[in-house]
């Protein structure tokens, strides 16, 4: 069996170009890529089981890393255990990642034949495999350090070292806490063109299965221990969990996510140009807030150094406000031409256009864009490509006297028929003057590295053949689900909410706000949504094998699920819940875990779905209360069903019920046929205490050598469904118990006397 755990991170709009974090110490070198490490601790024979497992894992990893939005995957094989990792840099894309990872594994086999531990580093990717399980720890083992030659000459070496460290610290914090993909790029201006290295560029990255805190600690440990002596103009240090790199040239793709320092003066003139005939707007990325923090950010377009003299005179005192205001002024004065077109200075992008946006941020009744420091009405332009509508969303923006609290982020998201620019305002209450909250709700969830997309209703209609019955996959309480296909061939699941269901819309917004911010290989991926009039539609990745209940409760299809497949499903669900409860950026209680909400991909890997009832749980709270008990009877914990008290232990209870259903092939709800026990839980406990647990096992499972594993899972399930939440394990405990080789140290469930009375399944 091969178990693959993919990570999460959205690939950027830039193209191929990626690098990774590597493993195992090499001496400093300046040679060409690739760099490899051949472990000397152990070797395998060509005919060994290790070789067979290695072939299987390495064959699957390139494909899984490429299909992951994180460009990251890990794998493990059974018996002679093999653990492997593949990671591409966060600014790469799928095809480039696939080519690099496949080539790296091939190179590993040639350069280090029969070594059990091998690492290969390219500028585009990193791969590593070992007989030791490095997946379960956060230790950044097997570090590699590379230094560039020649070294920097002249200047203040101590000052230069401090600048490098400040750059790396900023990039590390951005990777750990500022991006979803645990990847960041940064640039630091050293203030003078006469400096030995006028501009420095850095990159930091963690494997996306780390928590944010672990990522920060890993990078900081690397930076603190790195030999930054002030003479090396470029270096990198990396390990199996995190790594950094800095150079005196822009080695990554696209604009940096973080800018530090002040750029040197530049005298080059920018030339105005006519707007593009294709009407394709460029990515607009302006951070006024960063100016208040002493950082610099590109203004609305790279015309910072071509401001008129009266504006340039003010630049030293308030450059971030004046530059943006001047760019807006220029756009308003020249409605038929771009405000600025090209700038060849160091660090600025070439051929960057600001589309003519008449009235953008112009205060109504004012003659220009520079009088925007007072409280007034601003306008945010939402442009959708060639064949789509142009919408203007009016908002009220209160502006304090000393600080402009407007922070605009726009970006370009390619779709099938055009280019979409989405604008988000952080820290501001966004309401449409027409009373339509849909657009503002959606805009607030966007961020620069989100994979979330706003679809046109016409696109959804085309994808589902106008919601034809032939495309219909099923129907629930709040709407129907259809199979769809996008113009690029991608198959999707389209959930169309009932237009008359208020609760359905509440769940729609809840799901967007939650799952769009959560990414894990065992959570279903929300690709986007569509809002038009009363239509509220969610678009998910399509799962070929439908849901778990489709198999385990069908006497014919249940035979397709061997015990190994069922155990893989159990472990995957446990990993998904552990991510929600502990490792995600939000601490989430699902509240509706059940067999029909576990979707199965082509390889029968589980993905938790339907987050409409999920709740964000305070990290300081043990439990919380709700006045509205929602969910599915039969899976509800007793304290939640009777008192409305929920916690992470609520999900643990549901997991225990689901585990018993997977083992037995019977539903908890409607289980009446066994004497006085009105549900599956009571029946399972009766068999357990009488030593007849094997009678619980699904008859479609043939006699195998997995009896101890099945017994272990029944033990864990009964612990999860204990009446008192205090007695139930956490999902961290569950994952640990599932990995135990024996049952000798496994706790026993407490006696369950009240199940026949309390749990009449509905």
Tab-separated table of C-alpha atoms in Angstrom, residues 304-557:
chain	number	residue	atom	x	y	z
A	304	UNK	CA	7.065	56.589	-8.751
A	305	UNK	CA	10.070	58.472	-10.112
A	306	UNK	CA	8.260	60.437	-12.821
A	307	UNK	CA	6.027	62.507	-10.586
A	308	UNK	CA	5.746	66.238	-11.268
A	309	UNK	CA	8.074	68.383	-9.200
A	310	UNK	CA	5.444	69.665	-6.791
A	311	UNK	CA	4.584	66.083	-5.878
A	312	UNK	CA	8.166	64.828	-5.849
A	313	UNK	CA	9.023	67.450	-3.262
A	314	UNK	CA	6.664	65.793	-0.828
A	315	UNK	CA	7.875	62.255	-1.514
A	316	UNK	CA	10.446	62.132	1.263
A	317	UNK	CA	7.863	62.821	3.947
A	318	UNK	CA	4.976	60.719	2.736
A	319	UNK	CA	6.000	58.774	-0.378
A	320	UNK	CA	3.470	56.004	-0.151
A	321	UNK	CA	0.489	58.391	-0.043
A	322	UNK	CA	1.785	60.870	-2.619
A	323	UNK	CA	2.895	58.266	-5.161
A	324	UNK	CA	-0.467	56.547	-5.139
A	325	UNK	CA	-2.369	59.836	-5.201
A	326	UNK	CA	-0.286	61.099	-8.122
A	327	UNK	CA	-0.871	57.917	-10.095
A	328	UNK	CA	-4.600	58.236	-9.509
A	329	UNK	CA	-4.503	61.916	-10.486
A	330	UNK	CA	-2.727	61.077	-13.726
A	331	UNK	CA	-5.249	58.381	-14.527
A	332	UNK	CA	-8.135	60.765	-13.965
A	333	UNK	CA	-6.590	63.529	-16.073
A	334	UNK	CA	-5.897	61.181	-18.972
A	335	UNK	CA	-8.967	58.992	-19.388
A	336	UNK	CA	-7.891	57.925	-22.880
A	337	UNK	CA	-4.363	56.808	-22.033
A	338	UNK	CA	-2.615	54.708	-19.461
A	339	UNK	CA	-1.231	56.632	-16.519
A	340	UNK	CA	2.183	55.161	-17.046
A	341	UNK	CA	3.450	52.350	-19.163
A	342	UNK	CA	7.068	51.353	-18.862
A	343	UNK	CA	9.905	51.720	-16.433
A	344	UNK	CA	13.329	50.165	-16.975
A	345	UNK	CA	14.747	50.879	-13.551
A	346	UNK	CA	16.137	48.128	-11.379
A	347	UNK	CA	13.503	46.202	-9.537
A	348	UNK	CA	10.506	47.582	-11.402
A	349	UNK	CA	8.673	45.296	-13.794
A	350	UNK	CA	8.885	45.976	-17.504
A	351	UNK	CA	5.807	46.642	-19.612
A	352	UNK	CA	3.603	47.180	-16.585
A	353	UNK	CA	0.381	48.983	-17.509
A	354	UNK	CA	-2.168	50.847	-15.486
A	355	UNK	CA	-5.400	50.634	-17.411
A	356	UNK	CA	-7.263	53.912	-17.874
A	357	UNK	CA	-9.739	53.888	-15.040
A	358	UNK	CA	-11.690	57.185	-15.225
A	359	UNK	CA	-12.902	58.247	-11.809
A	360	UNK	CA	-10.892	55.661	-9.903
A	361	UNK	CA	-10.801	56.863	-6.285
A	362	UNK	CA	-11.823	60.351	-7.417
A	363	UNK	CA	-13.798	62.057	-4.702
A	364	UNK	CA	-17.201	63.106	-6.121
A	365	UNK	CA	-17.213	66.800	-6.839
A	366	UNK	CA	-13.440	67.170	-6.625
A	367	UNK	CA	-11.244	68.050	-9.539
A	368	UNK	CA	-8.506	65.511	-9.007
A	369	UNK	CA	-7.316	62.492	-7.147
A	370	UNK	CA	-4.952	64.200	-4.705
A	371	UNK	CA	-7.696	65.623	-2.535
A	372	UNK	CA	-8.502	62.217	-1.134
A	373	UNK	CA	-7.232	62.670	2.399
A	374	UNK	CA	-10.659	63.715	3.675
A	375	UNK	CA	-13.571	61.507	4.506
A	376	UNK	CA	-15.547	60.854	1.368
A	377	UNK	CA	-16.865	58.358	-1.072
A	378	UNK	CA	-14.444	56.286	-3.102
A	379	UNK	CA	-15.162	53.951	-5.961
A	380	UNK	CA	-13.666	50.495	-6.432
A	381	UNK	CA	-13.612	49.187	-9.964
A	382	UNK	CA	-14.241	45.486	-10.525
A	383	UNK	CA	-13.319	44.670	-14.121
A	384	UNK	CA	-14.161	41.402	-15.816
A	385	UNK	CA	-12.526	40.567	-19.196
A	386	UNK	CA	-13.557	41.266	-22.756
A	387	UNK	CA	-17.062	39.818	-22.785
A	388	UNK	CA	-18.112	40.531	-19.249
A	389	UNK	CA	-19.758	43.291	-17.313
A	390	UNK	CA	-17.990	46.247	-15.766
A	391	UNK	CA	-19.206	46.763	-12.229
A	392	UNK	CA	-18.617	49.728	-9.992
A	393	UNK	CA	-19.091	49.093	-6.302
A	394	UNK	CA	-19.532	52.286	-4.293
A	395	UNK	CA	-18.261	52.210	-0.754
A	396	UNK	CA	-17.875	54.669	2.068
A	397	UNK	CA	-14.284	54.934	3.304
A	398	UNK	CA	-13.627	56.827	6.574
A	399	UNK	CA	-10.103	58.212	6.551
A	400	UNK	CA	-8.308	59.362	9.689
A	401	UNK	CA	-6.269	62.573	9.641
A	402	UNK	CA	-2.844	60.945	10.000
A	403	UNK	CA	-3.240	57.573	8.301
A	404	UNK	CA	-5.100	56.471	5.208
A	405	UNK	CA	-6.649	53.147	6.142
A	406	UNK	CA	-7.310	51.991	2.634
A	407	UNK	CA	-5.490	48.878	1.604
A	408	UNK	CA	-6.207	47.709	-1.932
A	409	UNK	CA	-5.098	44.423	-3.360
A	410	UNK	CA	-5.976	43.532	-6.915
A	411	UNK	CA	-4.857	40.708	-9.007
A	412	UNK	CA	-5.461	39.038	-12.323
A	413	UNK	CA	-7.074	35.638	-12.397
A	414	UNK	CA	-7.217	33.976	-15.793
A	415	UNK	CA	-10.488	32.319	-16.689
A	416	UNK	CA	-11.681	30.703	-19.888
A	417	UNK	CA	-13.119	33.819	-21.564
A	418	UNK	CA	-11.167	36.691	-20.115
A	419	UNK	CA	-9.222	38.123	-17.218
A	420	UNK	CA	-10.728	38.889	-13.840
A	421	UNK	CA	-9.454	41.595	-11.535
A	422	UNK	CA	-10.662	41.172	-7.962
A	423	UNK	CA	-10.257	44.013	-5.487
A	424	UNK	CA	-10.370	43.551	-1.728
A	425	UNK	CA	-10.359	46.171	1.011
A	426	UNK	CA	-8.960	45.010	4.324
A	427	UNK	CA	-10.109	46.483	7.603
A	428	UNK	CA	-13.104	48.302	6.081
A	429	UNK	CA	-16.788	47.487	6.327
A	430	UNK	CA	-17.827	46.836	2.751
A	431	UNK	CA	-21.469	47.326	1.819
A	432	UNK	CA	-22.901	47.920	-1.593
A	433	UNK	CA	-24.999	51.059	-1.915
A	434	UNK	CA	-27.609	48.959	-3.683
A	435	UNK	CA	-27.860	46.659	-0.664
A	436	UNK	CA	-26.321	43.673	-2.414
A	437	UNK	CA	-24.005	41.991	0.101
A	438	UNK	CA	-23.024	39.156	-2.208
A	439	UNK	CA	-20.092	40.842	-3.943
A	440	UNK	CA	-18.665	42.418	-0.781
A	441	UNK	CA	-18.931	39.111	1.070
A	442	UNK	CA	-16.998	37.343	-1.650
A	443	UNK	CA	-14.397	40.085	-2.001
A	444	UNK	CA	-13.520	39.925	1.675
A	445	UNK	CA	-12.405	36.315	1.452
A	446	UNK	CA	-9.978	36.919	-1.405
A	447	UNK	CA	-6.228	37.197	-0.887
A	448	UNK	CA	-3.294	37.359	-3.267
A	449	UNK	CA	-2.448	33.653	-3.132
A	450	UNK	CA	-5.970	32.241	-3.050
A	451	UNK	CA	-7.034	29.584	-5.509
A	452	UNK	CA	-10.655	30.677	-5.110
A	453	UNK	CA	-12.418	31.844	-8.289
A	454	UNK	CA	-15.614	33.776	-8.979
A	455	UNK	CA	-17.459	32.109	-11.850
A	456	UNK	CA	-20.016	33.665	-14.169
A	457	UNK	CA	-23.476	32.135	-14.052
A	458	UNK	CA	-23.284	31.547	-17.806
A	459	UNK	CA	-20.136	29.465	-17.283
A	460	UNK	CA	-21.883	27.331	-14.680
A	461	UNK	CA	-24.882	26.889	-16.979
A	462	UNK	CA	-22.615	25.738	-19.807
A	463	UNK	CA	-20.672	23.398	-17.509
A	464	UNK	CA	-23.828	21.615	-16.303
A	465	UNK	CA	-25.840	21.650	-19.563
A	466	UNK	CA	-28.219	24.115	-17.926
A	467	UNK	CA	-28.505	21.954	-14.798
A	468	UNK	CA	-29.850	19.003	-16.751
A	469	UNK	CA	-31.238	15.979	-14.926
A	470	UNK	CA	-28.624	13.791	-16.632
A	471	UNK	CA	-25.933	15.782	-14.814
A	472	UNK	CA	-27.598	15.552	-11.429
A	473	UNK	CA	-25.588	13.630	-8.834
A	474	UNK	CA	-27.896	14.022	-5.865
A	475	UNK	CA	-30.078	16.302	-3.791
A	476	UNK	CA	-29.875	17.451	-0.183
A	477	UNK	CA	-31.822	19.619	2.200
A	478	UNK	CA	-30.567	22.908	0.782
A	479	UNK	CA	-30.088	22.181	-2.909
A	480	UNK	CA	-28.879	19.860	-5.648
A	481	UNK	CA	-25.439	18.721	-6.814
A	482	UNK	CA	-24.519	18.403	-10.494
A	483	UNK	CA	-21.535	17.107	-12.406
A	484	UNK	CA	-19.970	19.809	-14.565
A	485	UNK	CA	-17.081	20.302	-16.940
A	486	UNK	CA	-15.223	23.592	-17.358
A	487	UNK	CA	-13.929	24.793	-20.755
A	488	UNK	CA	-10.415	23.594	-19.850
A	489	UNK	CA	-11.741	20.037	-19.424
A	490	UNK	CA	-11.664	20.019	-15.618
A	491	UNK	CA	-14.564	18.085	-14.106
A	492	UNK	CA	-16.254	19.744	-11.139
A	493	UNK	CA	-19.107	19.166	-8.716
A	494	UNK	CA	-21.594	22.043	-8.747
A	495	UNK	CA	-23.773	22.576	-5.667
A	496	UNK	CA	-26.779	24.761	-6.475
A	497	UNK	CA	-28.534	26.040	-3.372
A	498	UNK	CA	-32.285	26.377	-3.253
A	499	UNK	CA	-33.253	29.968	-4.075
A	500	UNK	CA	-35.830	30.019	-1.262
A	501	UNK	CA	-33.662	28.609	1.523
A	502	UNK	CA	-32.403	31.291	3.908
A	503	UNK	CA	-30.533	28.696	5.934
A	504	UNK	CA	-28.962	27.441	2.729
A	505	UNK	CA	-27.526	30.896	2.051
A	506	UNK	CA	-26.181	31.093	5.614
A	507	UNK	CA	-24.395	27.798	5.032
A	508	UNK	CA	-23.209	29.025	1.635
A	509	UNK	CA	-21.424	31.998	3.202
A	510	UNK	CA	-20.119	29.873	6.067
A	511	UNK	CA	-18.645	27.308	3.691
A	512	UNK	CA	-16.919	29.971	1.584
A	513	UNK	CA	-15.375	31.695	4.576
A	514	UNK	CA	-14.120	28.415	6.026
A	515	UNK	CA	-13.134	25.953	3.336
A	516	UNK	CA	-11.615	28.619	1.056
A	517	UNK	CA	-9.054	29.133	3.838
A	518	UNK	CA	-8.470	25.430	4.542
A	519	UNK	CA	-6.376	23.170	2.353
A	520	UNK	CA	-5.452	19.590	3.126
A	521	UNK	CA	-5.270	16.431	1.093
A	522	UNK	CA	-8.144	14.958	3.130
A	523	UNK	CA	-10.457	17.961	2.741
A	524	UNK	CA	-12.475	18.475	-0.420
A	525	UNK	CA	-11.231	21.518	-2.338
A	526	UNK	CA	-13.593	24.424	-2.996
A	527	UNK	CA	-12.613	25.842	-6.380
A	528	UNK	CA	-14.943	28.816	-6.390
A	529	UNK	CA	-18.502	30.047	-6.370
A	530	UNK	CA	-21.072	31.941	-8.384
A	531	UNK	CA	-23.478	34.619	-7.167
A	532	UNK	CA	-26.053	36.119	-9.478
A	533	UNK	CA	-29.401	37.391	-8.248
A	534	UNK	CA	-30.879	34.663	-6.070
A	535	UNK	CA	-28.484	32.042	-7.415
A	536	UNK	CA	-25.825	30.879	-4.947
A	537	UNK	CA	-23.592	28.134	-6.301
A	538	UNK	CA	-20.490	26.363	-4.953
A	539	UNK	CA	-17.982	24.666	-7.262
A	540	UNK	CA	-15.862	21.816	-5.854
A	541	UNK	CA	-13.327	19.388	-7.199
A	542	UNK	CA	-15.127	16.358	-8.592
A	543	UNK	CA	-14.867	13.030	-6.780
A	544	UNK	CA	-15.280	10.118	-9.187
A	545	UNK	CA	-16.246	7.567	-6.527
A	546	UNK	CA	-18.974	9.632	-4.888
A	547	UNK	CA	-19.282	9.263	-1.103
A	548	UNK	CA	-18.416	6.611	1.470
A	549	UNK	CA	-22.034	5.647	2.194
A	550	UNK	CA	-22.402	4.659	-1.463
A	551	UNK	CA	-20.042	1.731	-0.736
A	552	UNK	CA	-20.224	0.621	2.889
A	553	UNK	CA	-24.025	0.427	3.107
A	554	UNK	CA	-24.459	-1.428	-0.190
A	555	UNK	CA	-24.087	-5.199	0.115
A	556	UNK	CA	-22.800	-5.451	-3.463
A	557	UNK	CA	-20.365	-2.531	-3.501
